[in-house]
Coordinates of C-alpha atoms in Angstrom, one line a residue:
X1 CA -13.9 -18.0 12.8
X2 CA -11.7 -19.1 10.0
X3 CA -8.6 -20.0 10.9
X4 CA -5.4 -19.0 8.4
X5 CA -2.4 -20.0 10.4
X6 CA -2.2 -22.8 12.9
X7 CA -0.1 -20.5 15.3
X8 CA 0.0 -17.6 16.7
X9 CA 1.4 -14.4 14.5
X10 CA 1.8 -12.6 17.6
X11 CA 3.8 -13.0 20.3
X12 CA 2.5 -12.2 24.1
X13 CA 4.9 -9.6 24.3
X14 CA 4.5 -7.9 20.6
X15 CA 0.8 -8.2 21.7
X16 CA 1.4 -5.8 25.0
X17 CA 3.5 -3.5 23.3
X18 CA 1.4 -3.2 20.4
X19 CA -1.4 -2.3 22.7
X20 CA 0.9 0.5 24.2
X21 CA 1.9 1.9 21.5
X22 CA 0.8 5.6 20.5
X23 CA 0.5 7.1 16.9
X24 CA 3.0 9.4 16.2
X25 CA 3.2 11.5 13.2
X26 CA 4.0 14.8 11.6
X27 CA 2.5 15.8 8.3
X28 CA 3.8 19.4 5.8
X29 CA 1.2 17.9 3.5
X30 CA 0.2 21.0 1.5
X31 CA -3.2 19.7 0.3
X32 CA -4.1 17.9 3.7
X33 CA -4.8 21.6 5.0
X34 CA -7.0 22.4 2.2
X35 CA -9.0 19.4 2.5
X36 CA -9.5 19.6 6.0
X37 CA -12.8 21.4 5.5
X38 CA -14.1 18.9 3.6
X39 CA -13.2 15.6 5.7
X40 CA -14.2 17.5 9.0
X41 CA -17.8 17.9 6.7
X42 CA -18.3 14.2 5.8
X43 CA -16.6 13.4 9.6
X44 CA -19.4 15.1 11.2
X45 CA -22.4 13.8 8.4
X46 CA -21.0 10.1 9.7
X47 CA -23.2 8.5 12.0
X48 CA -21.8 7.5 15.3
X49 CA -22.5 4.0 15.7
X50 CA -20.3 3.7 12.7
X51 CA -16.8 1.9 13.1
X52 CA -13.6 3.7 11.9
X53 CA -12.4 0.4 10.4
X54 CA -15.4 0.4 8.5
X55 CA -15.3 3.3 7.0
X56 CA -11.6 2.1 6.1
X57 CA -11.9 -1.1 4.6
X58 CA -15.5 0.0 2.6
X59 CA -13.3 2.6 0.7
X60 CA -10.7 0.2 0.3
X61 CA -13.4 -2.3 -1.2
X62 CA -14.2 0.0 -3.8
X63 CA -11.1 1.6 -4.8
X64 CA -10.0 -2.4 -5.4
X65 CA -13.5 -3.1 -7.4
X66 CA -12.9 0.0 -9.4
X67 CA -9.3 -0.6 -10.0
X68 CA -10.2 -4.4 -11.2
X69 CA -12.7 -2.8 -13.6
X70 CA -9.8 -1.1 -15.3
X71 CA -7.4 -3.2 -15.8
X72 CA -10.1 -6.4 -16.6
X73 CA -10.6 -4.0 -19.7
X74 CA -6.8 -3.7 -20.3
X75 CA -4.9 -6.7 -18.5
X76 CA -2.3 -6.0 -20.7
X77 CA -2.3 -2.3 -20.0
X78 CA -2.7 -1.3 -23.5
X79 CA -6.4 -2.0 -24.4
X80 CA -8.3 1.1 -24.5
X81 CA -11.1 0.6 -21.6
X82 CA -14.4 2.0 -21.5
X83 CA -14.0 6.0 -20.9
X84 CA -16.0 5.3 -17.3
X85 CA -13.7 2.7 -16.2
X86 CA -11.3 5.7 -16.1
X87 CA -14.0 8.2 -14.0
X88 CA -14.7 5.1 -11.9
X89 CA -11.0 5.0 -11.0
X90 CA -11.1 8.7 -10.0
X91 CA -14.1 8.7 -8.2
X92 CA -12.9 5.4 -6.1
X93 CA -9.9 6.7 -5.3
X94 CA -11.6 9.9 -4.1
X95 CA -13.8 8.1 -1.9
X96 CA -10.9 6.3 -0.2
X97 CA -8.6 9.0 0.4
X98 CA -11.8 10.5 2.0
X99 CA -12.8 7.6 4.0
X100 CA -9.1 6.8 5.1
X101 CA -8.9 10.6 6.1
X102 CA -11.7 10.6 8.1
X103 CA -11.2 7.4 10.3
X104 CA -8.9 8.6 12.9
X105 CA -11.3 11.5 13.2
X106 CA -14.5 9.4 13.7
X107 CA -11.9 6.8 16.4
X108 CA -12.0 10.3 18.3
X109 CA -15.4 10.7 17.5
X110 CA -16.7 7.9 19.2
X111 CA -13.6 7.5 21.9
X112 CA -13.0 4.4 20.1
X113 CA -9.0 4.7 19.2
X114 CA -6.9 2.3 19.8
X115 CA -3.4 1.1 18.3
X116 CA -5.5 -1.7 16.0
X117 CA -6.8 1.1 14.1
X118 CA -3.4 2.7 13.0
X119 CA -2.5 -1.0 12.1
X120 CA -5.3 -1.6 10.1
X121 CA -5.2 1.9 8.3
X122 CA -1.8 1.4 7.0
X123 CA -2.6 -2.0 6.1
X124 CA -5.4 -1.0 3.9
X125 CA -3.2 1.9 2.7
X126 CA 0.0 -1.2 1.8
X127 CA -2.4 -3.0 -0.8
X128 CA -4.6 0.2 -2.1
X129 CA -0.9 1.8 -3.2
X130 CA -0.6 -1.5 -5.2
X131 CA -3.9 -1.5 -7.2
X132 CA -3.9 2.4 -7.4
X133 CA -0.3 2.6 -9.1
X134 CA -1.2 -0.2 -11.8
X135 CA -4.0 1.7 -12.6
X136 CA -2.9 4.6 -12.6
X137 CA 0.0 3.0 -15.2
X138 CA -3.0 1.4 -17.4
X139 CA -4.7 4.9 -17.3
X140 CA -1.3 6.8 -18.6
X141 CA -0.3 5.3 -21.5
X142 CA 2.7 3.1 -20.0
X143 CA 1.2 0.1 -20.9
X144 CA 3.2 0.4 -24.4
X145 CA 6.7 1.2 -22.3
X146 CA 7.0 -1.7 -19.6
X147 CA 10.1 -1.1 -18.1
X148 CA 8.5 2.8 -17.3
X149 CA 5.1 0.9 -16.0
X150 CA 7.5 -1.5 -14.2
X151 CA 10.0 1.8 -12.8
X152 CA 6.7 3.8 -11.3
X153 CA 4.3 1.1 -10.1
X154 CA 7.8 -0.6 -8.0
X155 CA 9.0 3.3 -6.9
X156 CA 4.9 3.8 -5.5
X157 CA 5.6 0.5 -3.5
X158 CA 9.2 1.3 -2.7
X159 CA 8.1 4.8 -1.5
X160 CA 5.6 3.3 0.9
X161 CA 7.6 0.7 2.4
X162 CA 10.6 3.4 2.5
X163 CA 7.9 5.5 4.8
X164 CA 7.5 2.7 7.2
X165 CA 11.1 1.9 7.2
X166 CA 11.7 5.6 8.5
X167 CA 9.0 5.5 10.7
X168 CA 11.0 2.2 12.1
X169 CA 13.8 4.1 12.6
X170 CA 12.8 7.2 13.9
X171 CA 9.4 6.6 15.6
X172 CA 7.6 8.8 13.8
X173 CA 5.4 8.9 10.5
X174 CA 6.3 12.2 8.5
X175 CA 4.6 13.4 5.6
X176 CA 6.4 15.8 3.3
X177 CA 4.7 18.5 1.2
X178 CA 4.4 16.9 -1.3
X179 CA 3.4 13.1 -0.3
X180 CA 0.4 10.9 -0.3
X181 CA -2.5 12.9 -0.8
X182 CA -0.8 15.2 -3.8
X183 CA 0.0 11.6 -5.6
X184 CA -3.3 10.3 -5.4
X185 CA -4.8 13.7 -6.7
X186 CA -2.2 13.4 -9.4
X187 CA -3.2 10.1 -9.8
X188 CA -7.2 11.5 -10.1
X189 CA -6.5 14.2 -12.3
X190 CA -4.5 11.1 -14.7
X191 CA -7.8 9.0 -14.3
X192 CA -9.7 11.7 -15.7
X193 CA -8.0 12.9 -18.3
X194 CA -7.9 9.5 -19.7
X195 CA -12.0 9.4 -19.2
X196 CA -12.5 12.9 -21.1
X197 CA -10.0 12.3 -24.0
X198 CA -8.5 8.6 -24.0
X199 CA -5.4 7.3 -22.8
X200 CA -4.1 8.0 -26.2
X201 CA -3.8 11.8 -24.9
X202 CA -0.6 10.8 -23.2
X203 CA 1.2 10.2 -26.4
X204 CA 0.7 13.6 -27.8
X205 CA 4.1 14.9 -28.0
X206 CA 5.1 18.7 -26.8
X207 CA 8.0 20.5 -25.8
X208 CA 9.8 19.5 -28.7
X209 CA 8.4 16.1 -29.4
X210 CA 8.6 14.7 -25.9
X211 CA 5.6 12.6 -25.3
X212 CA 3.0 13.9 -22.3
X213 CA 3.4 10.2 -20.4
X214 CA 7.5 10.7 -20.5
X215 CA 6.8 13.5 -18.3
X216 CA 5.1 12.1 -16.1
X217 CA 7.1 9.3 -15.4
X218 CA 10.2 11.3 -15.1
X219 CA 8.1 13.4 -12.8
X220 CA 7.2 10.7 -10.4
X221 CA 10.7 9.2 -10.6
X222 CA 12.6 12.6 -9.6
X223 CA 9.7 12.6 -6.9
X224 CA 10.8 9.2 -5.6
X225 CA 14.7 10.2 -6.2
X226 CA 14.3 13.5 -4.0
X227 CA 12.2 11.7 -1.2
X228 CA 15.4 8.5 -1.0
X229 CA 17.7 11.4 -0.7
X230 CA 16.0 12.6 2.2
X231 CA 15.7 9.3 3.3
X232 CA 19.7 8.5 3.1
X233 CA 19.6 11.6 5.4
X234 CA 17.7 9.6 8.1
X235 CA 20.2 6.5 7.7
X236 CA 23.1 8.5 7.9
X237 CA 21.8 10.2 11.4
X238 CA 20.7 7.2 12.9
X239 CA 17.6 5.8 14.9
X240 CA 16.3 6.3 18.6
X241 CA 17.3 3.2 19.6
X242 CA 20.4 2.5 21.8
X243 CA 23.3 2.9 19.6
X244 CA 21.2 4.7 16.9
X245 CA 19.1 1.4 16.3
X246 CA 15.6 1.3 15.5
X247 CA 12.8 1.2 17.8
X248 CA 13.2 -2.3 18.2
X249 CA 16.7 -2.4 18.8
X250 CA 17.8 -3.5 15.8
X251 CA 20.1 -2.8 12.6
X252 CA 18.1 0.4 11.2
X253 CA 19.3 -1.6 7.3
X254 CA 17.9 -4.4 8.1
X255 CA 14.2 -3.8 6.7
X256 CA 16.3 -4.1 3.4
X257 CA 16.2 -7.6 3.7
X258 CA 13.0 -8.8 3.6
X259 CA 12.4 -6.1 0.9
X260 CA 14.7 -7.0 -1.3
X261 CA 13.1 -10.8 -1.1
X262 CA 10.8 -9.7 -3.2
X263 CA 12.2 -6.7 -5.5
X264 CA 15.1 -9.1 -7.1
X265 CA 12.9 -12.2 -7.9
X266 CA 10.4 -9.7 -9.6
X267 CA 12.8 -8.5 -11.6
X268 CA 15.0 -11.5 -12.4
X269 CA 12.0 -13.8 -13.5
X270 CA 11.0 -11.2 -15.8
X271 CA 14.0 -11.1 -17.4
X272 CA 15.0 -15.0 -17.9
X273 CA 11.4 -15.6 -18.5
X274 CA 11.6 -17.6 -22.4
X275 CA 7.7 -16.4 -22.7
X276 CA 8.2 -13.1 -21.8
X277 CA 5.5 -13.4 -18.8
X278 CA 5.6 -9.8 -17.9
X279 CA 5.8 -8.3 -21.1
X280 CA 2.8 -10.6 -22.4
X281 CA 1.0 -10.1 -18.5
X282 CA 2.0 -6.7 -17.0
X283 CA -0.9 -6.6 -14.8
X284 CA -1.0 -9.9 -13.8
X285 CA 2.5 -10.0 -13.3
X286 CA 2.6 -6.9 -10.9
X287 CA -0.2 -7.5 -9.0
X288 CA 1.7 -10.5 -8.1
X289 CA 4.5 -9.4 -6.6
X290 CA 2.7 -6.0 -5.6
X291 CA 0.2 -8.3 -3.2
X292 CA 3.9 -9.9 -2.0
X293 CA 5.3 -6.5 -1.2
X294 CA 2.1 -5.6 0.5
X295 CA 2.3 -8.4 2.7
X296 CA 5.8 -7.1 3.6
X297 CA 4.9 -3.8 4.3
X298 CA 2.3 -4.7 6.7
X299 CA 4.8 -6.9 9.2
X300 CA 7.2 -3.7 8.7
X301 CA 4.7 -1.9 10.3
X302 CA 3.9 -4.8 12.8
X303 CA 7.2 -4.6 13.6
X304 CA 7.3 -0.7 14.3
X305 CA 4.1 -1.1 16.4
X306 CA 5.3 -4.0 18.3
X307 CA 9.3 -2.7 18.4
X308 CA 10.2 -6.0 17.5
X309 CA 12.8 -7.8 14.9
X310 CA 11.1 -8.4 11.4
X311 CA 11.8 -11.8 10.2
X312 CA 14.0 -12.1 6.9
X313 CA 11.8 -14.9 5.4
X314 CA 8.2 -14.7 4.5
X315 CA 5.8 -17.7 3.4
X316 CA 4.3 -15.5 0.7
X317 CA 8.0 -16.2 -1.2
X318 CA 6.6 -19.4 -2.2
X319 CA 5.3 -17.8 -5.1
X320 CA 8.0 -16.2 -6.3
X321 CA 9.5 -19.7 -5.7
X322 CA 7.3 -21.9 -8.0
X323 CA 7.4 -18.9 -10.8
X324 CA 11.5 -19.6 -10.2
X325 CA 11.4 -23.3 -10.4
X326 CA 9.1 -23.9 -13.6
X327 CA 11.9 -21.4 -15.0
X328 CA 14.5 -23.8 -14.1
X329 CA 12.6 -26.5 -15.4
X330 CA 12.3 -24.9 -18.5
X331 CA 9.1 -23.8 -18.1
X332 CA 7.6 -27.3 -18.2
X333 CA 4.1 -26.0 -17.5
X334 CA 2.9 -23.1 -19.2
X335 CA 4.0 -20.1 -17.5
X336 CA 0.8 -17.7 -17.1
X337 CA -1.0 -20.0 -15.9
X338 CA 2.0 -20.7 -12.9
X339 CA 1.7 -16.6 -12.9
X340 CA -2.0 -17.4 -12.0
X341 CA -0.9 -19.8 -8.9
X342 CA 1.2 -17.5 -7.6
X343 CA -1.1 -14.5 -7.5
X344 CA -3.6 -16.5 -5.6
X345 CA -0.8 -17.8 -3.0
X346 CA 0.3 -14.5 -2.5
X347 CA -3.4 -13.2 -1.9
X348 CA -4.2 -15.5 0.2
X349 CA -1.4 -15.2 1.8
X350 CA -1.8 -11.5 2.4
X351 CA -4.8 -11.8 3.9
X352 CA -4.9 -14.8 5.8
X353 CA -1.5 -12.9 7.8
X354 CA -3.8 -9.7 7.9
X355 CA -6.7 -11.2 8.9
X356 CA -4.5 -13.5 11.7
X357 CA -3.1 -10.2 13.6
X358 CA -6.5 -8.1 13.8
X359 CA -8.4 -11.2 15.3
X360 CA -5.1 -12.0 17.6
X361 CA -5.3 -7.9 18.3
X362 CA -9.1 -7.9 18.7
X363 CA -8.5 -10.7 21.3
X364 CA -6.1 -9.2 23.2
X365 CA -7.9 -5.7 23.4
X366 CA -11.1 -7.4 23.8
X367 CA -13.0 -4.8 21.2
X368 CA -14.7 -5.5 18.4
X369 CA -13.0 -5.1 14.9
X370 CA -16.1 -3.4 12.2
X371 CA -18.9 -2.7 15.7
X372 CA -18.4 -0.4 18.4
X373 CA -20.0 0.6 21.4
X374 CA -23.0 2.9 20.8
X375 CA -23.7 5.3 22.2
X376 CA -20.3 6.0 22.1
X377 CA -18.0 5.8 25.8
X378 CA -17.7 8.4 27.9
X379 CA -13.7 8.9 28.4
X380 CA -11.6 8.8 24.8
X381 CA -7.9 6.9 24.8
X382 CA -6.7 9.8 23.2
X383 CA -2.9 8.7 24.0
X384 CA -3.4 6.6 20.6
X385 CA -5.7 8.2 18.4
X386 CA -4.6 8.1 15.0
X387 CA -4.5 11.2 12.4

């Protein structure tokens, strides 16, 4: 077993409440009732000696490969990339919002929910939102207007961890009606009308000589404005908690915190950076700090599962930190290849904490993460079945 950190992630008592904690969620989704059909199909073509986990993290796998395919044709978002680099991108992000879908069914399947699953659903959820939004930006055009490819791929992140945040507060997940599966259809439909006529399609200008990928950013912005007003709504009312805290007990703004850790350094080393790093490296650049804010997510929703504090600090900072410090040095080595560093802390990082908490979790519930029992148990936890 490979060992990431020396100590424990997880506390015996975040451990036990973890294990007791049931998956609560309400969902207005508008396309999640029109796909039901088709993930209750592919459910019931799954064999049964199939894991859910596995089904999760093999669509996550390849909506990452086909994302990377992208944007190694166009790490500067501009470069036009093979047409199928674009149809790949669809067709992987299709088969992950089916897979993810279609977990929680097959956990009831084969009576094999339990709270790790949830955990490790929204986990795979944090870092896909990161690779599908920067692809999704390379696919649209914004490539040629950073600060828009900078506004929508941080407002897809911001928008997840604002989810969790609510979830924090109020116990349970909601889905609006228009929420994650109607972005990543949006986000399908942008993937292939870049594969049938070229990302340069999104500069044709209608409406008066407004340009097709203005709309579309405006459109996902008001989005993201409408769902934050919502979300005020939720802060204003309070949580569950004693005192209208969080599940936890705590301040329901202090989530903001660790958040903003990583939102301000992104933003500030792009701007005092004397080689313009993110204008030169947009991919590179947000994949950085997208990994980071990933990694944050996932101990937000630690923290909701386990109704426990979230720390302010997080080691993935460091790299952030050494971007920060060549900076103050004037850049005395070259900056890109610093960039470089970073991303790989920050991946590593991410998955040496993610990979810590499902083996301490595994432990603990004494199952198996990617194997389950077959044939499948006769009595179903239902109490924590996800989706």
């Amino acid at each position: 077993m490979i060992v990431w950190y020396k100590k424990d992630i997880l506390s015996k008592t975040q451990l036990k409440k973890l294990s007791e904690h049931k998956y609560n969620c309400e969902s207005n989704s508008l396309c999640d009732k029109l796909l039901q059909p088709w993930w209750t199909w592919l459910v019931n073509q799954t064999p049964l000696f199939i894991a859910p986990n596995l089904l999760t993290i093999v669509g996550l796998f390849v909506n990452i490969i086909t994302s990377l395919l992208l944007l190694y044709h166009a790490p500067d978002a501009k470069a036009d990339a093979p047409r199928w680099c674009y149809l790949s991108c669809a067709v992987g992000l299709f088969i992950y919002q089916s897979l993810d879908a279609i977990d929680g069914k097959q956990a009831r399947r084969t009576n094999t929910s339990s709270p790790l699953g949830e955990l490790f659903d929204h986990g795979c959820d944090s870092i896909s939102t990161v690779f599908v939004s920067i692809a999704a930006c390379c696919a649209g055009g914004l490539g040629y207007h950073p600060t828009a490819m900078l506004l929508n791929c941080a407002t897809a992140i911001i928008l997840f961890y604002v989810a969790h945040w609510q979830t924090y507060i109020t116990g349970v997940l909601r889905f609006g009606k228009f929420d994650v599966t109607e972005a990543q259809l949006c986000i399908m439909a942008i993937h292939l009308v870049s594969f049938f006529f070229g990302p340069e399609a999104w500069h044709v200008r209608i409406l008066g000589g407004i340009q097709i990928w203005f709309l579309m950013a405006s459109f996902s912005l008001t989005t993201a404005f409408i769902v934050l007003v919502n979300f005020a709504q939720t802060i204003r009312k309070g949580g569950i908690g004693k005192n209208g805290s969080t599940v936890a007990g705590t301040s329901i703004i202090s989530p903001i915190l660790p958040f903003l850790l990583v939102v301000i350094p992104a933003f500030i080393i792009s701007e005092k950076s004397r080689s313009q790093i993110y204008l030169n490296h947009p991919v590179l650049y947000l994949l950085t700090f997208g990994v980071l804010a990933a990694k944050v997510s996932c101990r937000l929703v630690v923290a909701h599962m386990s109704k426990s504090e979230m720390n302010l600090l997080d080691s993935g900072l460091v790299g952030p930190l050494i971007l920060f410090l060549n900076q103050y040095f004037n850049e005395f080595f070259n900056e890109y290849y610093i960039l470089w560093i970073a991303f790989l802390w920050c991946s590593y990082d991410l998955v040496g904490y993610c990979s810590t908490v499902c083996l301490e979790m595994v432990s603990f519930l004494n199952i198996k993460l990617f194997t389950i029992p077959y044939p499948p148990p006769l009595k179903a936890n239902k109490s924590n079945s996800r989706k």
